[in-house]
Amino acid sequence: EAGVVQSPRYKIIEKKQPVAFWCNPISGHNTLYWYRQNLGQGPELLIRYENEEAVDDSQLPKDRFSAERLKGVDSTLKIQPAELGDSAVYLCASSTGLAGQETQYFGPGTRLLVL
Amino acid sequence: SQQGEEDPQALSIQEGENATMNCSYKTSINNLQWYRQNSGRGLVHLILIRSNEREKHSGRLRVTLDTSKKSSSLLITASRAADTASYFCATDAKREYGNKLVFGAGTILRVKS
């Protein structure tokens, strides 16, 4: 089966510009996650969706970050305006959401560089 | 904030040797998972151990969990050059973290051929 798809793979922008990342989860996976991974660190959760509902967005900087998962499938994460400190890898992951199936499947990530 | 802390931060071994990585965490958990990340790639799930389990095997991987010490270890036996990667533990914590995965900073493993 196809894995989690993310695009673009790389993005370079100037600060104060907007940027958007797209994620297509594994077919049938109800739960979708966006993580941010800074250099030399583990991923940190930004937002978690159960179908189209954001059930945990406590770590999402809401002043500049937004996300949506229309129709409960694909998702978009947006930053507007971007700051230098937003340079990181943005990872999307999905899981079935079923009890006893806690494994998360990660996409390759989008590497963002803000200049 | 990151709950898990891996030790060591970096490990360099010869092909064929065993590699052991440790993870410590702070709160009660439902399960603990280990993931591998190759350079420039996403994370790949390796193994999950539940809070009521003490040891689990998968191929060349052996994971132990000691909930009284809030620690886990990942052992890779007979390492190969292809095992070179970063390894992360992630805790699926109870209530305090809203049942979400919290990752440590990882251990960088280099296997020399």
mmCIF file of C-alpha atoms in Angstrom, chain A:
data_model
loop_
_atom_site.group_PDB
_atom_site.id
_atom_site.type_symbol
_atom_site.label_atom_id
_atom_site.label_comp_id
_atom_site.label_asym_id
_atom_site.label_seq_id
_atom_site.Cartn_x
_atom_site.Cartn_y
_atom_site.Cartn_z
ATOM 1 C CA GLU A 1 0.000 0.000 0.000
ATOM 2 C CA ALA A 2 1.109 3.564 -0.587
ATOM 3 C CA GLY A 3 2.657 5.339 2.360
ATOM 4 C CA VAL A 4 2.051 8.824 3.676
ATOM 5 C CA VAL A 5 2.696 11.353 0.941
ATOM 6 C CA GLN A 6 3.943 14.857 1.619
ATOM 7 C CA SER A 7 4.732 17.761 -0.631
ATOM 8 C CA PRO A 8 6.801 19.660 -1.246
ATOM 9 C CA ARG A 9 9.904 17.844 -0.008
ATOM 10 C CA TYR A 10 11.885 21.052 0.292
ATOM 11 C CA LYS A 11 10.913 24.691 0.579
ATOM 12 C CA ILE A 12 13.037 27.815 0.869
ATOM 13 C CA ILE A 13 11.306 31.094 1.588
ATOM 14 C CA GLU A 14 12.118 34.496 2.967
ATOM 15 C CA LYS A 15 10.862 35.469 6.380
ATOM 16 C CA LYS A 16 7.400 37.005 6.539
ATOM 17 C CA GLN A 17 6.319 34.980 3.501
ATOM 18 C CA PRO A 18 3.527 32.400 3.744
ATOM 19 C CA VAL A 19 4.120 28.697 3.194
ATOM 20 C CA ALA A 20 1.887 25.630 3.015
ATOM 21 C CA PHE A 21 2.552 21.927 3.366
ATOM 22 C CA TRP A 22 0.315 19.159 2.114
ATOM 23 C CA CYS A 23 -0.172 15.635 3.412
ATOM 24 C CA ASN A 24 -2.065 12.644 2.068
ATOM 25 C CA PRO A 25 -2.314 9.917 4.724
ATOM 26 C CA ILE A 26 -2.517 6.177 4.206
ATOM 27 C CA SER A 27 -5.912 5.212 2.853
ATOM 28 C CA GLY A 28 -8.321 4.353 5.632
ATOM 29 C CA HIS A 29 -6.302 6.028 8.391
ATOM 30 C CA ASN A 30 -8.626 8.226 10.399
ATOM 31 C CA THR A 31 -5.984 9.854 12.571
ATOM 32 C CA LEU A 32 -3.552 12.366 11.136
ATOM 33 C CA TYR A 33 -0.694 14.132 12.886
ATOM 34 C CA TRP A 34 1.544 17.065 12.070
ATOM 35 C CA TYR A 35 4.918 17.195 13.798
ATOM 36 C CA ARG A 36 7.783 19.639 13.706
ATOM 37 C CA GLN A 37 11.310 18.333 14.032
ATOM 38 C CA ASN A 38 14.121 20.748 14.792
ATOM 39 C CA LEU A 39 17.675 19.820 13.981
ATOM 40 C CA GLY A 40 19.052 17.276 16.422
ATOM 41 C CA GLN A 41 15.733 16.804 18.171
ATOM 42 C CA GLY A 42 12.834 14.393 18.073
ATOM 43 C CA PRO A 43 9.520 15.305 16.480
ATOM 44 C CA GLU A 44 7.111 17.449 18.493
ATOM 45 C CA LEU A 45 3.390 17.217 17.895
ATOM 46 C CA LEU A 46 1.718 20.294 16.477
ATOM 47 C CA ILE A 47 -1.790 19.004 15.858
ATOM 48 C CA ARG A 48 -3.727 15.753 15.764
ATOM 49 C CA TYR A 49 -6.884 15.095 13.773
ATOM 50 C CA GLU A 50 -9.483 12.410 14.271
ATOM 51 C CA ASN A 51 -11.209 12.429 10.897
ATOM 52 C CA GLU A 52 -11.843 16.120 10.226
ATOM 53 C CA GLU A 53 -11.797 17.214 13.865
ATOM 54 C CA ALA A 54 -8.683 18.704 15.465
ATOM 55 C CA VAL A 55 -8.642 16.911 18.820
ATOM 56 C CA ASP A 56 -5.282 18.191 20.063
ATOM 57 C CA ASP A 57 -3.859 21.483 18.843
ATOM 58 C CA SER A 58 -2.407 22.616 22.151
ATOM 59 C CA GLN A 59 1.119 22.821 20.693
ATOM 60 C CA LEU A 60 0.145 24.692 17.540
ATOM 61 C CA PRO A 61 1.283 28.358 17.590
ATOM 62 C CA LYS A 62 -2.084 29.710 16.588
ATOM 63 C CA ASP A 63 -0.942 33.240 15.876
ATOM 64 C CA ARG A 64 0.825 32.142 12.706
ATOM 65 C CA PHE A 65 0.057 28.464 12.159
ATOM 66 C CA SER A 66 -3.165 27.001 10.843
ATOM 67 C CA ALA A 67 -4.201 23.572 9.663
ATOM 68 C CA GLU A 68 -7.173 21.976 8.058
ATOM 69 C CA ARG A 69 -8.319 18.518 7.127
ATOM 70 C CA LEU A 70 -11.326 18.937 4.941
ATOM 71 C CA LYS A 71 -13.331 15.767 4.285
ATOM 72 C CA GLY A 72 -11.157 13.930 6.798
ATOM 73 C CA VAL A 73 -8.521 12.829 4.291
ATOM 74 C CA ASP A 74 -5.835 15.228 3.032
ATOM 75 C CA SER A 75 -4.489 17.910 5.289
ATOM 76 C CA THR A 76 -2.737 21.232 4.841
ATOM 77 C CA LEU A 77 -0.523 22.999 7.361
ATOM 78 C CA LYS A 78 0.094 26.700 6.794
ATOM 79 C CA ILE A 79 2.465 29.239 8.302
ATOM 80 C CA GLN A 80 1.784 32.915 7.771
ATOM 81 C CA PRO A 81 4.013 34.814 8.171
ATOM 82 C CA ALA A 82 7.056 32.567 8.491
ATOM 83 C CA GLU A 83 9.832 33.438 10.920
ATOM 84 C CA LEU A 84 13.469 32.382 10.958
ATOM 85 C CA GLY A 85 12.780 30.031 13.877
ATOM 86 C CA ASP A 86 10.278 28.081 11.794
ATOM 87 C CA SER A 87 13.098 26.429 9.871
ATOM 88 C CA ALA A 88 12.629 22.729 10.568
ATOM 89 C CA VAL A 89 11.331 19.499 9.078
ATOM 90 C CA TYR A 90 7.547 19.213 9.119
ATOM 91 C CA LEU A 91 6.402 15.615 9.343
ATOM 92 C CA CYS A 92 2.975 14.212 8.704
ATOM 93 C CA ALA A 93 1.945 10.869 10.145
ATOM 94 C CA SER A 94 -1.199 8.787 10.171
ATOM 95 C CA SER A 95 -2.640 5.878 12.069
ATOM 96 C CA THR A 96 -5.819 3.838 12.005
ATOM 97 C CA GLY A 97 -7.078 5.370 15.233
ATOM 98 C CA LEU A 98 -8.290 1.964 16.363
ATOM 99 C CA ALA A 99 -7.695 0.726 19.882
ATOM 100 C CA GLY A 100 -4.600 -1.438 20.070
ATOM 101 C CA GLN A 101 -3.170 -0.058 16.829
ATOM 102 C CA GLU A 102 -0.980 2.764 18.072
ATOM 103 C CA THR A 103 1.684 2.613 15.375
ATOM 104 C CA GLN A 104 2.116 5.855 13.477
ATOM 105 C CA TYR A 105 3.259 5.872 9.872
ATOM 106 C CA PHE A 106 5.349 8.849 8.865
ATOM 107 C CA GLY A 107 5.800 10.619 5.573
ATOM 108 C CA PRO A 108 9.235 11.758 4.362
ATOM 109 C CA GLY A 109 8.696 15.281 5.656
ATOM 110 C CA THR A 110 9.014 18.770 4.226
ATOM 111 C CA ARG A 111 12.288 20.494 4.993
ATOM 112 C CA LEU A 112 11.639 24.228 5.418
ATOM 113 C CA LEU A 113 14.355 26.845 5.370
ATOM 114 C CA VAL A 114 13.384 30.410 6.214
ATOM 115 C CA LEU A 115 15.917 33.039 5.181
#
